[in-house]
CSV table of C-alpha atoms in Angstrom, one decimal:
chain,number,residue,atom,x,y,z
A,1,UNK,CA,-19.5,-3.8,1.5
A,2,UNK,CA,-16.1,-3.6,0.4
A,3,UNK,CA,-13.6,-3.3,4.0
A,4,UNK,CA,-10.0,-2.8,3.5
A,5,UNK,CA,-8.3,-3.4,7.4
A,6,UNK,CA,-4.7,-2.6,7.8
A,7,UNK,CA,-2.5,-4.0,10.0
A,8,UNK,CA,1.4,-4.8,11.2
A,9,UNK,CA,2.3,-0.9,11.9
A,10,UNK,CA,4.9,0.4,15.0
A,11,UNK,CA,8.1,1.6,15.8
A,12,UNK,CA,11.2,0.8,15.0
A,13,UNK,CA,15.0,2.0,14.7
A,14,UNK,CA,16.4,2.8,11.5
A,15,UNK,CA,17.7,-0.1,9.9
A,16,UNK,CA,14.8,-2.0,11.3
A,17,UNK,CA,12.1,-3.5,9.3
A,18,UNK,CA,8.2,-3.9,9.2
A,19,UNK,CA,5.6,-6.2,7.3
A,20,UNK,CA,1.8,-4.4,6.9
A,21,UNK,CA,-1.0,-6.4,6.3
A,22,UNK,CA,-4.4,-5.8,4.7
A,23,UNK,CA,-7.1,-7.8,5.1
A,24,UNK,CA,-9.6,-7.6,2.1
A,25,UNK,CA,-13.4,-8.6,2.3
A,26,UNK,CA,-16.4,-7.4,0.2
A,27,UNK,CA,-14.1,-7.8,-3.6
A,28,UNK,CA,-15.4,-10.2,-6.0
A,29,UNK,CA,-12.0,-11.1,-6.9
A,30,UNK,CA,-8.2,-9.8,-5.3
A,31,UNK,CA,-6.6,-9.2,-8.9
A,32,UNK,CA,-7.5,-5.6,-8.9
A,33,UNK,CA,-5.5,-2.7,-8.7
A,34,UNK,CA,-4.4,-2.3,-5.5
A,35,UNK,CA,-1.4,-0.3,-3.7
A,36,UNK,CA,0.1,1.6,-0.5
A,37,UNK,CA,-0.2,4.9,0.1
A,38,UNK,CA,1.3,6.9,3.3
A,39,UNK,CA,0.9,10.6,4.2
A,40,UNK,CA,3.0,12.8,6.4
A,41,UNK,CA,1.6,15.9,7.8
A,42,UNK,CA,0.7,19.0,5.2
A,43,UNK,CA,1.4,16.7,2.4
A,44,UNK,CA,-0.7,14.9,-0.5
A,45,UNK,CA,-0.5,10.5,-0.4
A,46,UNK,CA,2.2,9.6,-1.8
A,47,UNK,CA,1.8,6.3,-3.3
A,48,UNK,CA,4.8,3.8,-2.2
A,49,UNK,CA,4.2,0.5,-4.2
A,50,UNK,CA,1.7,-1.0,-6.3
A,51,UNK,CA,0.6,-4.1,-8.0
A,52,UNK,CA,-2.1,-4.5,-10.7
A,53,UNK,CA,-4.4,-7.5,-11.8
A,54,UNK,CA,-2.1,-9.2,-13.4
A,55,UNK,CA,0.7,-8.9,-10.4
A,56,UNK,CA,3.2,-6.3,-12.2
A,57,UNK,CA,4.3,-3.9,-9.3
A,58,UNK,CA,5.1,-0.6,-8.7
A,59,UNK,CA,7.5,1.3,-6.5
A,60,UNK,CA,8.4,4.7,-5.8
A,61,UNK,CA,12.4,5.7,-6.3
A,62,UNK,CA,12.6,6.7,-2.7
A,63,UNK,CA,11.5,2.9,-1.1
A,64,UNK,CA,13.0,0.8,-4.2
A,65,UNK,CA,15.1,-2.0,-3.0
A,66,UNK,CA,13.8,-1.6,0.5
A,67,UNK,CA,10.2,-2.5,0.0
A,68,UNK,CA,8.3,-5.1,-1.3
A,69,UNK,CA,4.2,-5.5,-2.0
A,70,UNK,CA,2.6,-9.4,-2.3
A,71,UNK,CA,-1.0,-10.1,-2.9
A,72,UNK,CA,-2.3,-13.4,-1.5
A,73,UNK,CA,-5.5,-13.7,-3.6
A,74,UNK,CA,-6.8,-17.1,-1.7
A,75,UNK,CA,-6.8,-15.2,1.7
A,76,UNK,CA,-7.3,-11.8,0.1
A,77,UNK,CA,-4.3,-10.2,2.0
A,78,UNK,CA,-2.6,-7.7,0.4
A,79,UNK,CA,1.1,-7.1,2.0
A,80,UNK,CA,3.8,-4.3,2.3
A,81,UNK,CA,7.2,-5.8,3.5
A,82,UNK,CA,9.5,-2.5,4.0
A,83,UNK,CA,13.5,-3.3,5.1
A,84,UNK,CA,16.3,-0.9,5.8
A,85,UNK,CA,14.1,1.7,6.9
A,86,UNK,CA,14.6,5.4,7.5
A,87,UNK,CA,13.4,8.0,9.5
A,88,UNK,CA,11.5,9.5,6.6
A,89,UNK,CA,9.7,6.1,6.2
A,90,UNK,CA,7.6,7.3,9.4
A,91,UNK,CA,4.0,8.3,7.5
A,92,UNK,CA,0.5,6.9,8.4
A,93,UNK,CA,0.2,3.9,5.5
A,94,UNK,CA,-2.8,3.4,4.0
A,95,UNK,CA,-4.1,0.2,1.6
A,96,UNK,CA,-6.2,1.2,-1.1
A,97,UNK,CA,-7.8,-0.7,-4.2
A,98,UNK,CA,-9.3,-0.1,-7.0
A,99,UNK,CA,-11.0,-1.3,-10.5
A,100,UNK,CA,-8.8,-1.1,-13.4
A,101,UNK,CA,-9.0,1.3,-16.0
A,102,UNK,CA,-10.1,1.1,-19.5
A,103,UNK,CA,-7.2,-0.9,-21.4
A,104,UNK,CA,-6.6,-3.2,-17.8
A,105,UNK,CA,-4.6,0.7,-16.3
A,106,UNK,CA,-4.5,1.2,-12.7
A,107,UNK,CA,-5.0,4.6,-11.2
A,108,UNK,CA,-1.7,5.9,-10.5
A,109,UNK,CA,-2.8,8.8,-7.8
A,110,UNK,CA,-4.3,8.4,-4.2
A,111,UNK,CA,-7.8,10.4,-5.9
A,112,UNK,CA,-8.1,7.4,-8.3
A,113,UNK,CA,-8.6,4.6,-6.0
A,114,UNK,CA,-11.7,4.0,-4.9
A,115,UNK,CA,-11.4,2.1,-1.7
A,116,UNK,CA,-9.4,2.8,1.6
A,117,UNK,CA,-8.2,1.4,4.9
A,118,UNK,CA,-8.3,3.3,7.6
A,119,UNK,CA,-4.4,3.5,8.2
A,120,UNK,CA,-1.4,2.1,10.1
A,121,UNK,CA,1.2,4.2,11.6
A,122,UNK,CA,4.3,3.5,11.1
A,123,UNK,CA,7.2,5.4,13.3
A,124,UNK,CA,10.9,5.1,12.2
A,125,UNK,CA,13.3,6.7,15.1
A,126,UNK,CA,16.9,7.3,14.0
């Protein structure tokens, strides 16, 4: 049973900065697709960063520069360091993984992936 457990979530000021965590049991292997999704209230996942099996990443425009995924494949962590953040950082931030696509592709919307965490909230006051 694949279990994907987020953690490293809170509060902080503007400015501040936050490292999530995911731990990751049940995968035969960690090179995967994997990636970070958040969702705000009335709105789809967006997906914030992501890192295929061969460790190219991913970012959306609106966190480039500020955030940062790693993979540590021998402890099967998958991480989400996010600096010089705003107020419309604050979303509940989900892990997620998947298989790769035909062609090595990763799925590059929230219905592709295949597994899920349950969340971490993350709350940026201004």
């Amino acid at each position: 049973q694949v279990q994907l457990v987020e953690s490293g979530g809170g509060s902080v000021q503007a400015g501040g900065s936050l490292r999530l965590s995911c731990a990751v049991s049940g995968l035969s292997r960690m090179t995967i697709c994997m990636g970070w999704f958040r969702q705000t209230p009335g709105k789809d996942y967006e997906r914030v960063a992501a890192i295929d099996s061969e460790g190219s990443t991913t970012y959306a425009d609106s966190v480039k520069g500020r955030f940062n995924i790693s993979r540590d494949n021998v402890n099967n962590i998958l991480y989400l360091q996010m600096d010089s953040l705003k107020p419309e950082d604050t979303a509940i931030y989900y892990c997620a993984a998947a298989w790769p696509l035909g062609g090595g592709y990763c799925p590059e919307h929230f219905y592709g992936m295949e597994y899920w965490g349950k969340g971490a909230r993350v709350t940026i006051s201004s």
